[in-house]
C-alpha positions as CSV (number, residue, x, y, z in Angstrom):
1,M,-13.1,-11.3,17.0
2,N,-11.3,-9.2,19.5
3,I,-9.8,-6.4,17.0
4,E,-7.6,-4.1,19.0
5,A,-6.0,-2.4,15.7
6,V,-6.4,-1.6,12.4
7,I,-3.4,-1.4,9.4
8,F,-4.2,0.3,6.4
9,D,-2.3,-0.1,3.2
10,L,-1.8,3.3,1.9
11,D,-1.9,3.7,-1.8
12,G,-5.5,2.4,-3.2
13,V,-6.9,2.7,0.2
14,L,-6.4,6.1,1.8
15,V,-5.2,7.9,-1.1
16,H,-5.2,7.0,-5.1
17,T,-1.7,7.9,-6.7
18,D,-2.0,4.8,-9.1
19,H,-2.3,7.5,-12.2
20,Y,0.7,9.2,-10.8
21,H,2.8,6.1,-10.7
22,Y,1.7,5.0,-14.2
23,L,2.6,8.5,-15.5
24,A,6.2,8.3,-13.8
25,W,6.9,4.9,-14.9
26,K,5.7,5.8,-18.4
27,R,8.1,8.6,-18.8
28,M,11.1,6.4,-17.8
29,C,10.0,3.9,-20.3
30,D,9.6,6.6,-23.0
31,E,13.2,8.0,-22.1
32,E,14.7,4.2,-22.4
33,G,12.6,3.0,-25.1
34,I,11.1,0.4,-23.2
35,P,7.3,-0.4,-24.1
36,F,4.9,0.0,-21.1
37,D,1.2,0.0,-21.0
38,E,-1.6,-0.2,-18.4
39,R,-1.4,-4.2,-18.4
40,T,2.2,-4.0,-17.3
41,N,1.4,-1.2,-15.0
42,D,-1.3,-3.4,-13.3
43,R,1.3,-6.0,-12.6
44,L,3.2,-3.5,-10.5
45,R,0.4,-2.8,-7.9
46,G,1.5,-3.8,-4.2
47,V,5.1,-4.7,-5.0
48,S,8.4,-3.4,-4.1
49,R,10.3,-0.4,-6.2
50,M,12.9,-3.0,-7.5
51,A,10.6,-5.8,-8.3
52,C,8.4,-3.3,-10.3
53,V,11.9,-2.4,-12.5
54,N,12.4,-6.0,-12.8
55,I,8.8,-6.6,-14.4
56,I,9.1,-3.6,-16.4
57,L,12.5,-4.6,-18.0
58,E,11.2,-7.9,-19.0
59,K,10.5,-5.9,-22.4
60,A,13.8,-4.1,-22.2
61,S,16.1,-4.5,-25.7
62,R,19.2,-5.0,-23.4
63,Q,20.4,-6.2,-20.2
64,Y,20.4,-3.7,-17.2
65,S,23.2,-3.8,-14.7
66,P,22.3,-4.0,-10.8
67,Q,23.3,-0.1,-10.7
68,E,21.6,1.0,-13.7
69,K,18.5,-0.9,-12.3
70,M,18.7,1.3,-8.9
71,Q,19.4,4.5,-11.1
72,F,16.2,3.6,-13.2
73,A,14.2,3.2,-10.0
74,E,15.4,6.5,-8.3
75,R,14.6,8.2,-11.8
76,K,11.3,7.3,-11.6
77,N,11.0,7.9,-8.0
78,G,12.1,11.6,-8.4
79,Y,9.4,12.0,-11.3
80,Y,6.6,10.6,-9.0
81,K,7.5,12.7,-5.8
82,E,7.3,15.7,-8.3
83,M,3.7,14.9,-9.0
84,L,2.9,14.2,-5.4
85,Q,3.6,17.7,-4.4
86,S,0.2,18.8,-5.9
87,L,-1.3,16.1,-3.4
88,S,-3.2,17.5,-0.3
89,A,-5.9,16.7,2.3
90,A,-8.7,17.4,-0.4
91,D,-7.3,14.2,-2.1
92,L,-8.7,11.8,0.9
93,P,-11.5,9.7,0.1
94,S,-14.9,11.0,1.5
95,G,-15.4,9.7,5.2
96,A,-11.6,8.3,5.5
97,A,-10.5,11.2,8.0
98,M,-14.1,10.7,9.9
99,T,-13.5,6.9,10.0
100,L,-9.9,7.2,11.1
101,D,-11.1,9.8,14.1
102,S,-14.0,7.4,15.1
103,L,-11.9,4.4,15.3
104,R,-9.5,6.1,17.3
105,G,-12.3,7.5,19.7
106,E,-13.1,3.9,20.1
107,G,-9.5,2.9,21.4
108,I,-8.5,1.3,18.3
109,K,-4.7,1.7,17.7
110,L,-4.2,2.6,14.1
111,A,-1.1,2.0,11.5
112,I,0.0,1.9,8.0
113,G,1.4,-1.1,6.5
114,S,2.8,0.1,3.1
115,S,5.6,-1.3,0.9
116,S,5.9,2.3,-0.4
117,R,9.2,4.2,0.6
118,N,7.3,7.5,0.0
119,A,4.5,6.7,2.8
120,P,5.8,9.2,5.2
121,Y,5.9,11.7,2.6
122,I,2.4,11.2,1.4
123,L,0.8,11.0,4.9
124,E,2.5,14.6,5.4
125,R,0.8,15.9,2.3
126,L,-2.5,14.3,3.0
127,E,-2.0,15.8,7.0
128,L,-2.7,12.4,8.2
129,M,0.5,11.5,10.0
130,H,-0.8,12.7,13.7
131,K,-4.0,10.0,13.4
132,F,-1.7,7.1,13.2
133,D,0.1,5.1,16.2
134,A,2.6,3.5,13.9
135,V,3.8,3.3,10.2
136,A,5.9,0.6,8.8
137,D,6.7,1.1,5.3
138,G,9.2,0.3,2.5
139,N,12.1,1.8,3.9
140,E,12.0,-0.6,6.9
141,I,11.2,-4.1,5.5
142,R,13.5,-6.7,3.2
143,C,10.6,-8.5,1.6
144,S,7.4,-6.7,0.0
145,K,4.0,-8.4,-0.1
146,P,2.6,-10.9,-0.3
147,D,5.4,-11.6,2.4
148,P,3.7,-10.4,5.7
149,E,6.7,-8.5,6.9
150,V,5.2,-5.1,6.6
151,F,2.1,-6.0,8.5
152,L,3.8,-8.0,11.3
153,L,6.3,-5.0,11.8
154,A,3.1,-2.8,12.1
155,A,1.6,-5.0,14.5
156,S,4.8,-5.1,16.8
157,K,5.2,-1.3,16.6
158,L,1.8,-1.1,18.1
159,G,2.3,-3.9,20.4
160,V,-0.5,-5.8,19.3
161,R,-0.8,-9.6,18.6
162,P,-1.3,-10.3,14.8
163,D,-4.7,-12.0,15.5
164,R,-5.9,-8.8,16.9
165,C,-5.3,-6.8,13.6
166,L,-7.4,-5.9,11.0
167,V,-5.8,-5.1,7.8
168,V,-7.4,-2.8,5.1
169,E,-6.2,-3.9,1.7
170,D,-6.8,-3.0,-2.1
171,A,-4.4,-5.5,-3.5
172,A,-4.4,-9.2,-3.8
173,A,-0.8,-9.4,-2.7
174,G,-1.8,-7.6,0.5
175,V,-4.6,-9.5,1.4
176,E,-2.4,-12.8,1.0
177,A,0.3,-11.0,3.0
178,A,-2.5,-10.1,6.0
179,V,-3.8,-13.9,5.9
180,R,-0.2,-15.3,5.8
181,G,0.6,-12.8,8.9
182,G,-2.2,-14.5,10.9
183,M,-4.5,-11.2,10.7
184,W,-8.0,-10.7,9.7
185,V,-8.6,-8.5,6.2
186,A,-11.3,-6.0,4.9
187,A,-10.7,-6.1,1.2
188,I,-11.6,-3.0,-0.6
189,G,-11.4,-2.3,-4.5
190,E,-10.0,-4.8,-6.9
191,A,-8.9,-6.7,-3.8
192,C,-12.3,-8.2,-3.5
193,L,-12.0,-10.5,-6.3
194,C,-9.4,-12.5,-4.6
195,G,-11.5,-14.5,-2.5
196,M,-9.3,-14.5,0.7
197,A,-10.5,-11.8,2.8
198,D,-12.8,-11.9,5.7
199,Y,-14.7,-8.9,4.9
200,H,-15.4,-7.0,1.7
201,I,-16.1,-3.5,1.8
202,G,-16.9,-0.6,-0.8
203,R,-16.1,2.6,1.5
204,I,-13.6,3.2,4.4
205,E,-17.0,4.1,6.5
206,E,-17.7,0.5,6.3
207,L,-15.2,-0.6,8.9
208,L,-17.1,0.7,11.8
209,P,-19.9,-1.4,11.6
210,I,-17.5,-4.6,11.0
211,L,-15.6,-3.3,14.3
212,Q,-18.4,-2.6,16.5
213,A,-19.9,-6.2,16.0
214,K,-19.1,-8.5,18.3
215,G,-18.3,-11.6,16.0
216,G,-17.8,-12.5,12.6
217,G,-15.4,-13.6,10.1
218,R,-13.9,-17.1,9.6
219,Q,-12.4,-19.0,12.0
220,R,-8.4,-19.0,12.4
221,T,-5.8,-21.2,13.4
222,I,-2.9,-18.7,14.7
C-alpha cells in the first residue's frame, strides 16, 4: 500500500452535527405535520439533501411537487445553518487538528469528500479550511454516496490516483462509495459494522500508524 492522500468525510468524522440535522428536519416536519423520529433520521445519514426529502415525504399525507420539495429542503437548510453559527474549533474531536498537521508533515495530501453542500461553511466555522489541499462537496456532484463521484472528484483535484487514496468514513454508504472508487477505506464509528472497510479506527489519531506502516489492507484489483 502506497498512500499519497487521505480524503475525509466531514460530518461524523471531523465534526458531529447529526443532532443539528435532526432538530432542523424535526422542525420542518412539525411545521408540515409529517411524522419524524430518530429511526427516520438514521436513514438520512450520508445521502444527498433531496434524497433526504424523498425519504421524509414517504410519511407525508399528500404529494409534494418538485418545487415544493426544493422549498422544503431550503427551509430545512436555513434552520440547520442557523444552528451551525454556534459551531467553532472547540467542537473538533480530540486529536483531530494534531492528526491533520501530522499527516501534512508526512507529505500526505488532504481533502474533504462530503455530500454536504454546507461543507465549506462548516470548515470555516471549524477553522480547518487551510489544512486541506482540496474540497469536493455536494455543490459539485450529481450523484451522492454510495456513488463514488465525490471521492473521485477529490482525488482528481489532488492529482492522486484513486488506489493511492485512503478514505475516512463513518457511514456504510460512504465506505461502499470509496470501495467502488478503488480506494482504501478506514471506517470510524458505525461504519465499522458494515464489513467492507480495510481498517477500523476508534479515533482519528489511529490513522497515523496505519499510514506509517509499510503494508496492510486487503489486495485490490484496480
